[in-house]
Amino acid sequence: MLVKTYTAALSGIDAQLITVEANQTGVMGRFDIVGLPDNAVKESEQRIRSALKVNAYRFPNRGIVINMAPADLKKEGAAFDLSIAIAVLASAEEVRTMHLGEYLLLGELSLDGSLQPIRGALSIAIKAKEEGFRGVILPEANAQEAAVVEGLDIYGLDNLLTVIRFLNGEQTCEPLHVDTDELFARQQSAFDLDFSDVRGQQNVRRALEVAAAGGHNMIMIGPPGAGKSMMAKRLPGILPPLTLAESIETTRIHSVAGLCDYNRSLLTTRPFRSPHHSITSTALVGGGSNPLPGEISLAHNGVLFLDELPEFQKSALEVMRQPMEDRKVRISRTKQTVEYPSSFMLVAAMNPCPCGHYNDPTHECTCSPGMVHKYMSRISGPLLDRIDIQVEITPVPFTELSKQEKSEASASIRERVVKARRIQAARFADTDIYCNAQMTSKMMRRYCVLDDACNNMIRMAIERLGLSARAYDRILKVARTIADLDPDSTAENPLPISLAHLSEAISYRALDRAEWAG
Protein backbone atom coordinates (compact mmCIF):
# COMPACT_ATOMS: atom_id res chain seq x y z
CA MET A 1 0.00 0.00 0.00
CA LEU A 2 1.41 3.38 -1.02
CA VAL A 3 1.05 6.12 1.61
CA LYS A 4 2.41 9.63 2.09
CA THR A 5 3.31 11.57 5.20
CA TYR A 6 4.73 15.07 5.41
CA THR A 7 7.64 16.57 7.25
CA ALA A 8 10.12 19.43 6.70
CA ALA A 9 13.84 20.09 6.33
CA LEU A 10 15.74 23.24 7.26
CA SER A 11 17.52 25.46 4.75
CA GLY A 12 19.02 28.43 6.54
CA ILE A 13 16.32 29.75 8.84
CA ASP A 14 13.57 28.64 6.44
CA ALA A 15 11.94 25.23 6.16
CA GLN A 16 11.22 23.20 3.04
CA LEU A 17 8.36 20.73 2.75
CA ILE A 18 9.38 17.07 2.47
CA THR A 19 7.03 14.33 1.30
CA VAL A 20 7.76 10.86 2.71
CA GLU A 21 6.37 8.09 0.49
CA ALA A 22 6.27 4.48 1.71
CA ASN A 23 5.41 1.43 -0.37
CA GLN A 24 5.78 -2.28 0.23
CA THR A 25 7.89 -4.33 -2.15
CA GLY A 26 8.13 -8.03 -2.77
CA VAL A 27 11.61 -8.44 -1.25
CA MET A 28 11.21 -9.85 2.25
CA GLY A 29 12.92 -7.93 5.06
CA ARG A 30 14.35 -5.24 2.78
CA PHE A 31 14.23 -1.60 3.96
CA ASP A 32 15.49 1.10 1.60
CA ILE A 33 15.47 4.88 1.91
CA VAL A 34 16.06 6.97 -1.22
CA GLY A 35 16.12 10.72 -1.79
CA LEU A 36 19.66 11.72 -0.71
CA PRO A 37 19.46 10.65 2.96
CA ASP A 38 22.54 11.12 5.14
CA ASN A 39 23.76 8.48 7.61
CA ALA A 40 21.49 9.74 10.41
CA VAL A 41 18.44 9.25 8.17
CA LYS A 42 19.59 5.80 7.03
CA GLU A 43 20.09 4.73 10.64
CA SER A 44 16.45 5.54 11.38
CA GLU A 45 15.58 1.93 10.49
CA GLN A 46 17.15 0.63 13.70
CA ARG A 47 15.51 3.28 15.85
CA ILE A 48 12.11 2.63 14.27
CA ARG A 49 12.41 -1.16 14.61
CA SER A 50 13.23 -0.87 18.30
CA ALA A 51 10.54 1.74 18.99
CA LEU A 52 7.85 -0.39 17.32
CA LYS A 53 8.91 -3.52 19.18
CA VAL A 54 8.90 -1.81 22.58
CA ASN A 55 5.39 -0.47 21.89
CA ALA A 56 4.01 -3.88 20.77
CA TYR A 57 3.98 -3.19 17.02
CA ARG A 58 5.65 -5.40 14.46
CA PHE A 59 7.91 -4.05 11.78
CA PRO A 60 6.44 -5.26 8.44
CA ASN A 61 8.09 -8.41 7.13
CA ARG A 62 7.55 -7.44 3.52
CA GLY A 63 10.16 -5.14 2.02
CA ILE A 64 9.59 -1.39 2.22
CA VAL A 65 10.99 1.45 0.17
CA ILE A 66 10.90 5.01 1.48
CA ASN A 67 11.21 7.92 -0.92
CA MET A 68 11.87 11.42 0.45
CA ALA A 69 10.92 14.09 -2.07
CA PRO A 70 12.22 16.34 -3.46
CA ALA A 71 14.86 13.72 -4.21
CA ASP A 72 17.59 16.22 -5.12
CA LEU A 73 17.59 17.87 -1.67
CA LYS A 74 19.97 16.33 0.86
CA LYS A 75 18.12 15.09 3.98
CA GLU A 76 20.13 15.47 7.18
CA GLY A 77 19.45 14.59 10.80
CA ALA A 78 17.09 12.38 12.76
CA ALA A 79 14.05 14.69 12.81
CA PHE A 80 12.43 12.59 10.04
CA ASP A 81 12.15 9.47 12.25
CA LEU A 82 8.52 10.03 13.26
CA SER A 83 7.30 10.72 9.75
CA ILE A 84 9.08 7.63 8.39
CA ALA A 85 7.77 5.43 11.22
CA ILE A 86 4.17 6.54 10.67
CA ALA A 87 4.55 6.00 6.91
CA VAL A 88 5.84 2.45 7.54
CA LEU A 89 2.91 1.64 9.83
CA ALA A 90 0.38 3.21 7.48
CA SER A 91 1.70 1.15 4.55
CA ALA A 92 1.09 -1.94 6.72
CA GLU A 93 -2.42 -0.62 7.56
CA GLU A 94 -1.59 -0.19 11.24
CA VAL A 95 -2.30 3.57 11.10
CA ARG A 96 -5.29 5.17 9.44
CA THR A 97 -4.44 7.36 6.48
CA MET A 98 -7.51 9.60 6.80
CA HIS A 99 -5.70 12.51 8.49
CA LEU A 100 -2.10 11.95 7.44
CA GLY A 101 -2.27 14.74 4.86
CA GLU A 102 -3.35 17.30 7.47
CA TYR A 103 -0.23 17.32 9.66
CA LEU A 104 3.50 17.73 9.47
CA LEU A 105 5.19 14.99 11.51
CA LEU A 106 8.56 15.60 13.12
CA GLY A 107 10.60 14.04 15.88
CA GLU A 108 13.66 11.93 16.59
CA LEU A 109 12.80 8.51 18.03
CA SER A 110 14.52 6.96 20.99
CA LEU A 111 14.76 3.16 21.12
CA ASP A 112 11.75 3.08 23.46
CA GLY A 113 9.65 5.26 21.15
CA SER A 114 9.91 8.54 23.08
CA LEU A 115 10.26 11.69 20.99
CA GLN A 116 13.44 13.74 21.28
CA PRO A 117 13.62 17.51 20.55
CA ILE A 118 14.42 18.83 17.09
CA ARG A 119 15.91 22.04 15.71
CA GLY A 120 13.94 24.71 13.87
CA ALA A 121 10.45 23.99 15.22
CA LEU A 122 9.31 27.61 14.78
CA SER A 123 10.46 27.80 11.15
CA ILE A 124 8.75 24.47 10.43
CA ALA A 125 5.48 25.65 12.01
CA ILE A 126 5.58 28.81 9.88
CA LYS A 127 6.08 26.65 6.78
CA ALA A 128 3.18 24.39 7.78
CA LYS A 129 0.87 27.39 7.96
CA GLU A 130 2.09 28.70 4.61
CA GLU A 131 1.40 25.31 2.98
CA GLY A 132 -2.11 25.11 4.45
CA PHE A 133 -1.64 22.25 6.90
CA ARG A 134 -4.03 21.90 9.78
CA GLY A 135 -1.31 21.37 12.35
CA VAL A 136 2.05 19.97 13.38
CA ILE A 137 2.78 16.91 15.50
CA LEU A 138 6.19 17.15 17.13
CA PRO A 139 8.04 16.42 20.40
CA GLU A 140 6.56 17.89 23.54
CA ALA A 141 9.76 19.85 24.22
CA ASN A 142 9.28 21.86 21.01
CA ALA A 143 5.57 22.58 21.40
CA GLN A 144 5.93 25.93 23.22
CA GLU A 145 8.12 27.28 20.45
CA ALA A 146 5.93 26.11 17.56
CA ALA A 147 2.68 27.21 19.25
CA VAL A 148 3.63 30.86 18.70
CA VAL A 149 2.26 30.51 15.14
CA GLU A 150 -1.43 31.38 15.20
CA GLY A 151 -4.04 29.50 13.20
CA LEU A 152 -2.23 26.18 13.53
CA ASP A 153 -2.91 23.21 15.80
CA ILE A 154 0.31 22.27 17.61
CA TYR A 155 0.38 18.86 19.27
CA GLY A 156 3.38 18.29 21.50
CA LEU A 157 3.41 14.54 22.15
CA ASP A 158 5.84 12.50 24.19
CA ASN A 159 6.11 9.16 22.38
CA LEU A 160 5.34 7.22 19.22
CA LEU A 161 2.47 5.26 20.78
CA THR A 162 0.58 8.47 21.60
CA VAL A 163 1.00 9.66 18.01
CA ILE A 164 -0.36 6.36 16.66
CA ARG A 165 -3.37 6.44 18.94
CA PHE A 166 -4.08 10.09 18.09
CA LEU A 167 -3.98 9.45 14.33
CA ASN A 168 -6.17 6.36 14.75
CA GLY A 169 -8.74 8.31 16.76
CA GLU A 170 -8.15 6.20 19.87
CA GLN A 171 -6.88 9.09 21.99
CA THR A 172 -7.87 12.75 22.18
CA CYS A 173 -5.14 15.37 22.46
CA GLU A 174 -5.55 19.10 22.98
CA PRO A 175 -3.51 21.49 20.83
CA LEU A 176 -1.25 23.93 22.65
CA HIS A 177 -1.84 27.68 22.38
CA VAL A 178 0.45 30.47 23.58
CA ASP A 179 -0.57 34.03 24.46
CA THR A 180 2.32 36.02 22.98
CA ASP A 181 1.05 39.35 24.34
CA GLU A 182 1.08 38.05 27.90
CA LEU A 183 4.47 36.43 27.33
CA PHE A 184 6.01 39.71 26.15
CA ALA A 185 4.49 41.71 28.97
CA ARG A 186 5.94 39.31 31.54
CA GLN A 187 9.46 38.85 30.22
CA GLN A 188 10.56 41.91 28.20
CA SER A 189 11.94 43.84 31.17
CA ALA A 190 13.53 40.91 33.00
CA PHE A 191 17.19 42.01 33.29
CA ASP A 192 19.56 40.96 36.05
CA LEU A 193 22.15 43.63 35.21
CA ASP A 194 21.42 47.34 35.64
CA PHE A 195 23.36 50.54 35.00
CA SER A 196 22.54 51.66 38.52
CA ASP A 197 25.40 49.37 39.64
CA VAL A 198 27.95 51.33 37.59
CA ARG A 199 29.96 53.96 39.47
CA GLY A 200 31.21 57.01 37.61
CA GLN A 201 32.08 56.69 33.88
CA GLN A 202 29.49 59.28 32.87
CA ASN A 203 31.10 59.85 29.46
CA VAL A 204 31.04 56.13 28.63
CA ARG A 205 27.47 55.74 29.89
CA ARG A 206 26.47 58.61 27.62
CA ALA A 207 28.29 57.01 24.66
CA LEU A 208 26.48 53.72 25.29
CA GLU A 209 23.16 55.58 25.40
CA VAL A 210 23.91 57.21 22.04
CA ALA A 211 24.98 53.85 20.59
CA ALA A 212 21.76 52.20 21.79
CA ALA A 213 19.58 55.05 20.52
CA GLY A 214 21.00 54.93 16.99
CA GLY A 215 22.08 51.29 16.69
CA HIS A 216 25.71 52.36 16.33
CA ASN A 217 28.76 50.11 16.60
CA MET A 218 31.06 51.06 19.47
CA ILE A 219 34.52 50.33 20.84
CA MET A 220 35.82 51.09 24.35
CA ILE A 221 39.56 51.50 24.92
CA GLY A 222 40.95 51.50 28.42
CA PRO A 223 43.08 49.72 31.03
CA PRO A 224 42.09 46.46 32.73
CA GLY A 225 39.46 46.81 35.45
CA ALA A 226 38.05 50.11 34.20
CA GLY A 227 34.59 48.61 33.68
CA LYS A 228 34.45 47.96 29.93
CA SER A 229 32.91 44.49 30.14
CA MET A 230 30.66 45.47 33.04
CA MET A 231 29.01 48.25 31.07
CA ALA A 232 28.80 46.29 27.82
CA LYS A 233 26.87 43.51 29.55
CA ARG A 234 24.28 46.07 30.68
CA LEU A 235 23.68 47.40 27.17
CA PRO A 236 20.73 45.05 26.32
CA GLY A 237 18.85 46.55 29.28
CA ILE A 238 18.69 49.98 27.62
CA LEU A 239 17.95 48.82 24.08
CA PRO A 240 14.33 49.13 22.86
CA PRO A 241 12.13 46.08 23.54
CA LEU A 242 11.92 43.49 20.79
CA THR A 243 8.89 43.68 18.52
CA LEU A 244 6.98 40.46 17.86
CA ALA A 245 8.43 40.23 14.34
CA GLU A 246 12.00 40.70 15.65
CA SER A 247 11.38 38.15 18.40
CA ILE A 248 10.14 35.53 15.94
CA GLU A 249 13.08 36.09 13.57
CA THR A 250 15.60 35.94 16.41
CA THR A 251 14.00 32.81 17.86
CA ARG A 252 14.12 31.10 14.46
CA ILE A 253 17.87 31.63 14.24
CA HIS A 254 18.50 30.27 17.74
CA SER A 255 16.15 27.36 17.10
CA VAL A 256 17.98 26.37 13.90
CA ALA A 257 21.22 26.46 15.89
CA GLY A 258 19.66 24.24 18.60
CA LEU A 259 20.08 26.90 21.30
CA CYS A 260 16.45 27.57 22.27
CA ASP A 261 15.22 27.12 25.82
CA TYR A 262 12.48 24.50 25.54
CA ASN A 263 10.60 26.08 28.45
CA ARG A 264 10.15 29.36 26.57
CA SER A 265 8.13 30.06 23.43
CA LEU A 266 10.08 33.08 22.20
CA LEU A 267 13.22 35.04 22.92
CA THR A 268 11.74 38.19 24.47
CA THR A 269 14.97 40.06 25.25
CA ARG A 270 17.64 41.10 22.80
CA PRO A 271 20.48 38.56 22.53
CA PHE A 272 23.92 39.32 23.94
CA ARG A 273 26.67 37.18 22.46
CA SER A 274 30.22 37.31 23.80
CA PRO A 275 32.47 34.78 22.01
CA HIS A 276 35.98 34.01 23.24
CA HIS A 277 38.83 35.57 21.29
CA SER A 278 40.01 32.13 20.14
CA ILE A 279 36.89 31.74 17.98
CA THR A 280 37.40 30.71 14.34
CA SER A 281 36.09 32.55 11.29
CA THR A 282 33.54 29.78 10.66
CA ALA A 283 32.18 29.91 14.20
CA LEU A 284 31.97 33.68 14.04
CA VAL A 285 30.16 34.15 10.72
CA GLY A 286 28.64 30.67 10.32
CA GLY A 287 29.29 27.73 8.06
CA GLY A 288 30.38 24.11 8.29
CA SER A 289 29.55 21.19 6.01
CA ASN A 290 25.94 21.59 7.13
CA PRO A 291 25.86 25.42 7.33
CA LEU A 292 24.72 26.70 10.72
CA PRO A 293 24.44 30.30 11.94
CA GLY A 294 27.51 31.84 13.54
CA GLU A 295 27.83 34.31 16.38
CA ILE A 296 27.04 37.32 14.19
CA SER A 297 23.67 35.75 13.29
CA LEU A 298 22.98 34.59 16.84
CA ALA A 299 23.45 38.26 17.83
CA HIS A 300 20.85 39.38 15.24
CA ASN A 301 18.64 42.13 16.68
CA GLY A 302 20.97 42.29 19.68
CA VAL A 303 24.58 42.85 20.71
CA LEU A 304 27.80 41.12 19.66
CA PHE A 305 30.43 41.88 22.29
CA LEU A 306 34.06 41.23 21.38
CA ASP A 307 36.22 41.59 24.48
CA GLU A 308 39.99 41.95 24.00
CA LEU A 309 39.45 42.79 20.33
CA PRO A 310 43.14 42.73 19.24
CA GLU A 311 43.43 39.14 20.50
CA PHE A 312 40.92 37.87 17.92
CA GLN A 313 42.30 36.33 14.76
CA LYS A 314 42.64 39.08 12.16
CA SER A 315 41.09 36.86 9.51
CA ALA A 316 38.04 36.31 11.73
CA LEU A 317 37.54 40.03 12.23
CA GLU A 318 37.93 40.86 8.56
CA VAL A 319 35.18 38.46 7.44
CA MET A 320 32.74 40.49 9.56
CA ARG A 321 33.14 43.60 7.46
CA GLN A 322 30.70 42.75 4.70
CA PRO A 323 27.98 41.28 7.00
CA MET A 324 28.19 44.45 9.11
CA GLU A 325 27.34 46.51 6.02
CA ASP A 326 24.81 44.15 4.41
CA ARG A 327 23.11 43.01 7.65
CA LYS A 328 23.13 39.45 6.34
CA VAL A 329 25.66 36.72 5.65
CA ARG A 330 25.55 34.31 2.73
CA ILE A 331 27.23 30.92 3.08
CA SER A 332 27.88 29.07 -0.16
CA ARG A 333 28.64 25.40 -0.59
CA THR A 334 28.92 23.27 -3.74
CA LYS A 335 25.24 22.27 -3.77
CA GLN A 336 23.77 24.69 -1.26
CA THR A 337 23.65 28.39 -0.48
CA VAL A 338 22.01 29.62 2.71
CA GLU A 339 21.50 33.13 4.01
CA TYR A 340 21.29 34.19 7.64
CA PRO A 341 20.36 37.66 8.91
CA SER A 342 23.09 39.44 10.88
CA SER A 343 21.82 42.87 11.88
CA PHE A 344 23.65 43.38 15.15
CA MET A 345 25.30 46.09 17.23
CA LEU A 346 29.02 45.47 17.49
CA VAL A 347 30.43 46.48 20.86
CA ALA A 348 34.15 45.87 21.35
CA ALA A 349 36.54 46.42 24.22
CA MET A 350 40.31 46.47 24.24
CA ASN A 351 43.38 47.46 26.22
CA PRO A 352 45.33 50.35 24.68
CA CYS A 353 48.64 48.44 24.63
CA PRO A 354 50.15 45.05 25.62
CA CYS A 355 50.63 46.06 29.26
CA GLY A 356 47.23 47.75 29.32
CA HIS A 357 48.24 51.11 30.80
CA TYR A 358 48.91 53.42 27.86
CA ASN A 359 47.29 56.83 28.66
CA ASP A 360 46.39 55.48 32.14
CA PRO A 361 46.78 58.32 34.69
CA THR A 362 47.21 55.88 37.61
CA HIS A 363 49.81 53.46 36.20
CA GLU A 364 52.97 53.86 34.16
CA CYS A 365 52.99 52.21 30.75
CA THR A 366 55.99 49.95 30.10
CA CYS A 367 55.44 49.68 26.34
CA SER A 368 57.47 51.49 23.70
CA PRO A 369 55.67 53.58 21.04
CA GLY A 370 56.45 50.85 18.52
CA MET A 371 54.81 48.21 20.71
CA VAL A 372 51.70 50.37 21.10
CA HIS A 373 51.52 50.94 17.34
CA LYS A 374 52.00 47.22 16.61
CA TYR A 375 49.29 46.31 19.13
CA MET A 376 46.81 48.79 17.66
CA SER A 377 47.59 47.69 14.10
CA ARG A 378 46.10 44.27 14.84
CA ILE A 379 42.78 45.96 14.11
CA SER A 380 42.53 47.05 10.49
CA GLY A 381 41.59 50.57 9.47
CA PRO A 382 38.59 49.41 7.39
CA LEU A 383 37.14 47.64 10.44
CA LEU A 384 37.67 50.66 12.69
CA ASP A 385 36.00 52.85 10.06
CA ARG A 386 32.87 50.73 10.49
CA ILE A 387 32.76 51.47 14.22
CA ASP A 388 30.82 54.69 14.72
CA ILE A 389 31.71 55.42 18.34
CA GLN A 390 35.25 55.10 19.70
CA VAL A 391 35.50 56.12 23.34
CA GLU A 392 38.39 56.11 25.79
CA ILE A 393 37.71 54.88 29.31
CA THR A 394 39.84 55.60 32.38
CA PRO A 395 39.82 53.95 35.83
CA VAL A 396 37.14 55.10 38.27
CA PRO A 397 38.55 57.21 41.15
CA PHE A 398 38.07 55.89 44.67
CA THR A 399 35.80 58.81 45.53
CA GLU A 400 33.35 57.58 42.89
CA LEU A 401 33.68 53.93 43.85
CA SER A 402 32.96 54.64 47.50
CA LYS A 403 29.73 56.58 46.91
CA GLN A 404 26.68 54.88 48.40
CA GLU A 405 24.02 56.41 46.16
CA LYS A 406 23.19 54.49 43.02
CA SER A 407 23.65 55.82 39.50
CA GLU A 408 20.83 56.31 37.00
CA ALA A 409 18.95 53.07 36.40
CA SER A 410 18.71 51.31 33.05
CA ALA A 411 14.94 51.90 32.92
CA SER A 412 15.42 55.69 32.83
CA ILE A 413 18.04 55.49 30.11
CA ARG A 414 15.85 53.09 28.14
CA GLU A 415 12.98 55.61 28.11
CA ARG A 416 15.18 58.16 26.34
CA VAL A 417 16.45 55.52 23.92
CA VAL A 418 12.91 54.40 23.07
CA LYS A 419 11.86 58.03 22.50
CA ALA A 420 14.77 58.53 20.09
CA ARG A 421 13.91 55.30 18.27
CA ARG A 422 10.31 56.51 17.83
CA ILE A 423 11.65 59.60 16.07
CA GLN A 424 13.70 57.36 13.79
CA ALA A 425 10.76 55.03 13.16
CA ALA A 426 8.72 58.00 11.93
CA ARG A 427 11.66 59.23 9.85
CA PHE A 428 12.23 55.90 8.12
CA ALA A 429 8.60 54.81 7.79
CA ASP A 430 7.90 52.63 4.72
CA THR A 431 11.57 51.59 4.42
CA ASP A 432 13.56 48.63 5.75
CA ILE A 433 15.71 51.06 7.77
CA TYR A 434 14.90 51.30 11.47
CA CYS A 435 17.77 53.28 13.03
CA ASN A 436 20.18 56.07 12.13
CA ALA A 437 23.20 53.76 11.84
CA GLN A 438 21.61 52.13 8.79
CA MET A 439 20.99 55.34 6.82
CA THR A 440 21.99 55.33 3.17
CA SER A 441 23.92 58.19 1.55
CA LYS A 442 20.72 59.48 -0.01
CA MET A 443 19.00 59.54 3.39
CA MET A 444 21.96 61.30 4.97
CA ARG A 445 21.76 64.13 2.42
CA ARG A 446 18.14 64.58 3.45
CA TYR A 447 18.28 64.11 7.23
CA CYS A 448 21.83 65.22 8.15
CA VAL A 449 21.84 68.74 6.75
CA LEU A 450 24.51 71.00 8.31
CA ASP A 451 24.58 74.78 8.52
CA ASP A 452 27.71 76.81 7.71
CA ALA A 453 29.07 76.71 11.27
CA CYS A 454 28.72 72.92 11.45
CA ASN A 455 30.32 72.51 8.03
CA ASN A 456 33.33 74.55 9.14
CA MET A 457 33.68 72.47 12.31
CA ILE A 458 33.59 69.09 10.56
CA ARG A 459 35.94 70.37 7.82
CA MET A 460 38.54 71.28 10.46
CA ALA A 461 38.06 67.93 12.21
CA ILE A 462 38.59 65.99 8.97
CA GLU A 463 41.71 67.98 8.07
CA ARG A 464 43.20 67.69 11.56
CA LEU A 465 42.38 64.00 12.15
CA GLY A 466 42.73 62.80 8.56
CA LEU A 467 39.34 61.10 8.60
CA SER A 468 38.10 58.92 5.76
CA ALA A 469 34.87 59.48 3.85
CA ARG A 470 33.31 56.61 5.80
CA ALA A 471 34.34 58.21 9.11
CA TYR A 472 32.71 61.46 7.95
CA ASP A 473 29.47 59.57 7.35
CA ARG A 474 29.71 57.93 10.76
CA ILE A 475 30.09 61.28 12.49
CA LEU A 476 26.99 62.65 10.77
CA LYS A 477 24.94 59.59 11.70
CA VAL A 478 26.01 59.81 15.35
CA ALA A 479 25.28 63.55 15.38
CA ARG A 480 21.80 62.82 14.00
CA THR A 481 21.23 60.38 16.88
CA ILE A 482 22.46 62.87 19.47
CA ALA A 483 20.00 65.42 18.07
CA ASP A 484 17.21 62.83 18.34
CA LEU A 485 18.12 62.30 22.01
CA ASP A 486 17.71 66.00 22.72
CA PRO A 487 14.74 66.49 25.10
CA ASP A 488 13.24 69.08 22.71
CA SER A 489 13.28 66.75 19.71
CA THR A 490 10.03 65.00 18.74
CA ALA A 491 8.85 62.73 15.95
CA GLU A 492 6.72 65.57 14.57
CA ASN A 493 9.49 68.15 14.86
CA PRO A 494 12.97 66.59 15.10
CA LEU A 495 15.74 69.07 15.87
CA PRO A 496 18.36 69.80 13.20
CA ILE A 497 22.00 68.94 13.92
CA SER A 498 23.59 71.75 15.93
CA LEU A 499 27.20 72.59 16.82
CA ALA A 500 26.78 70.90 20.22
CA HIS A 501 25.47 67.69 18.63
CA LEU A 502 28.25 67.63 16.04
CA SER A 503 30.96 68.44 18.57
CA GLU A 504 29.89 65.52 20.77
CA ALA A 505 29.84 63.17 17.74
CA ILE A 506 33.38 64.21 16.78
CA SER A 507 34.55 63.56 20.35
CA TYR A 508 33.56 59.91 19.89
CA ARG A 509 36.45 59.31 17.42
CA ALA A 510 39.10 58.59 20.07
CA LEU A 511 41.27 56.34 17.89
CA ASP A 512 41.57 59.02 15.21
CA ARG A 513 43.53 61.30 17.54
CA ALA A 514 47.28 61.75 17.02
CA GLU A 515 48.37 60.05 20.25
CA TRP A 516 46.95 56.73 19.03
CA ALA A 517 48.94 56.75 15.81
CA GLY A 518 51.94 55.18 17.57
mmCIF file of C-alpha atoms in Angstrom, residues 34 68 71 80 99 102 135 137 179 181 250-251 253 282 305 340 352 358 393 406 508:
data_model
loop_
_atom_site.group_PDB
_atom_site.id
_atom_site.type_symbol
_atom_site.label_atom_id
_atom_site.label_comp_id
_atom_site.label_asym_id
_atom_site.label_seq_id
_atom_site.Cartn_x
_atom_site.Cartn_y
_atom_site.Cartn_z
ATOM 1 C CA VAL A 34 16.058 6.972 -1.220
ATOM 2 C CA MET A 68 11.870 11.417 0.452
ATOM 3 C CA ALA A 71 14.855 13.724 -4.207
ATOM 4 C CA PHE A 80 12.427 12.594 10.037
ATOM 5 C CA HIS A 99 -5.701 12.514 8.494
ATOM 6 C CA GLU A 102 -3.345 17.300 7.465
ATOM 7 C CA GLY A 135 -1.313 21.371 12.346
ATOM 8 C CA ILE A 137 2.781 16.907 15.500
ATOM 9 C CA ASP A 179 -0.567 34.026 24.462
ATOM 10 C CA ASP A 181 1.049 39.350 24.342
ATOM 11 C CA THR A 250 15.603 35.938 16.411
ATOM 12 C CA THR A 251 14.004 32.809 17.862
ATOM 13 C CA ILE A 253 17.872 31.630 14.238
ATOM 14 C CA THR A 282 33.540 29.781 10.658
ATOM 15 C CA PHE A 305 30.435 41.878 22.294
ATOM 16 C CA TYR A 340 21.291 34.190 7.643
ATOM 17 C CA PRO A 352 45.333 50.348 24.677
ATOM 18 C CA TYR A 358 48.908 53.423 27.862
ATOM 19 C CA ILE A 393 37.714 54.876 29.308
ATOM 20 C CA LYS A 406 23.193 54.490 43.019
ATOM 21 C CA TYR A 508 33.560 59.911 19.887
#
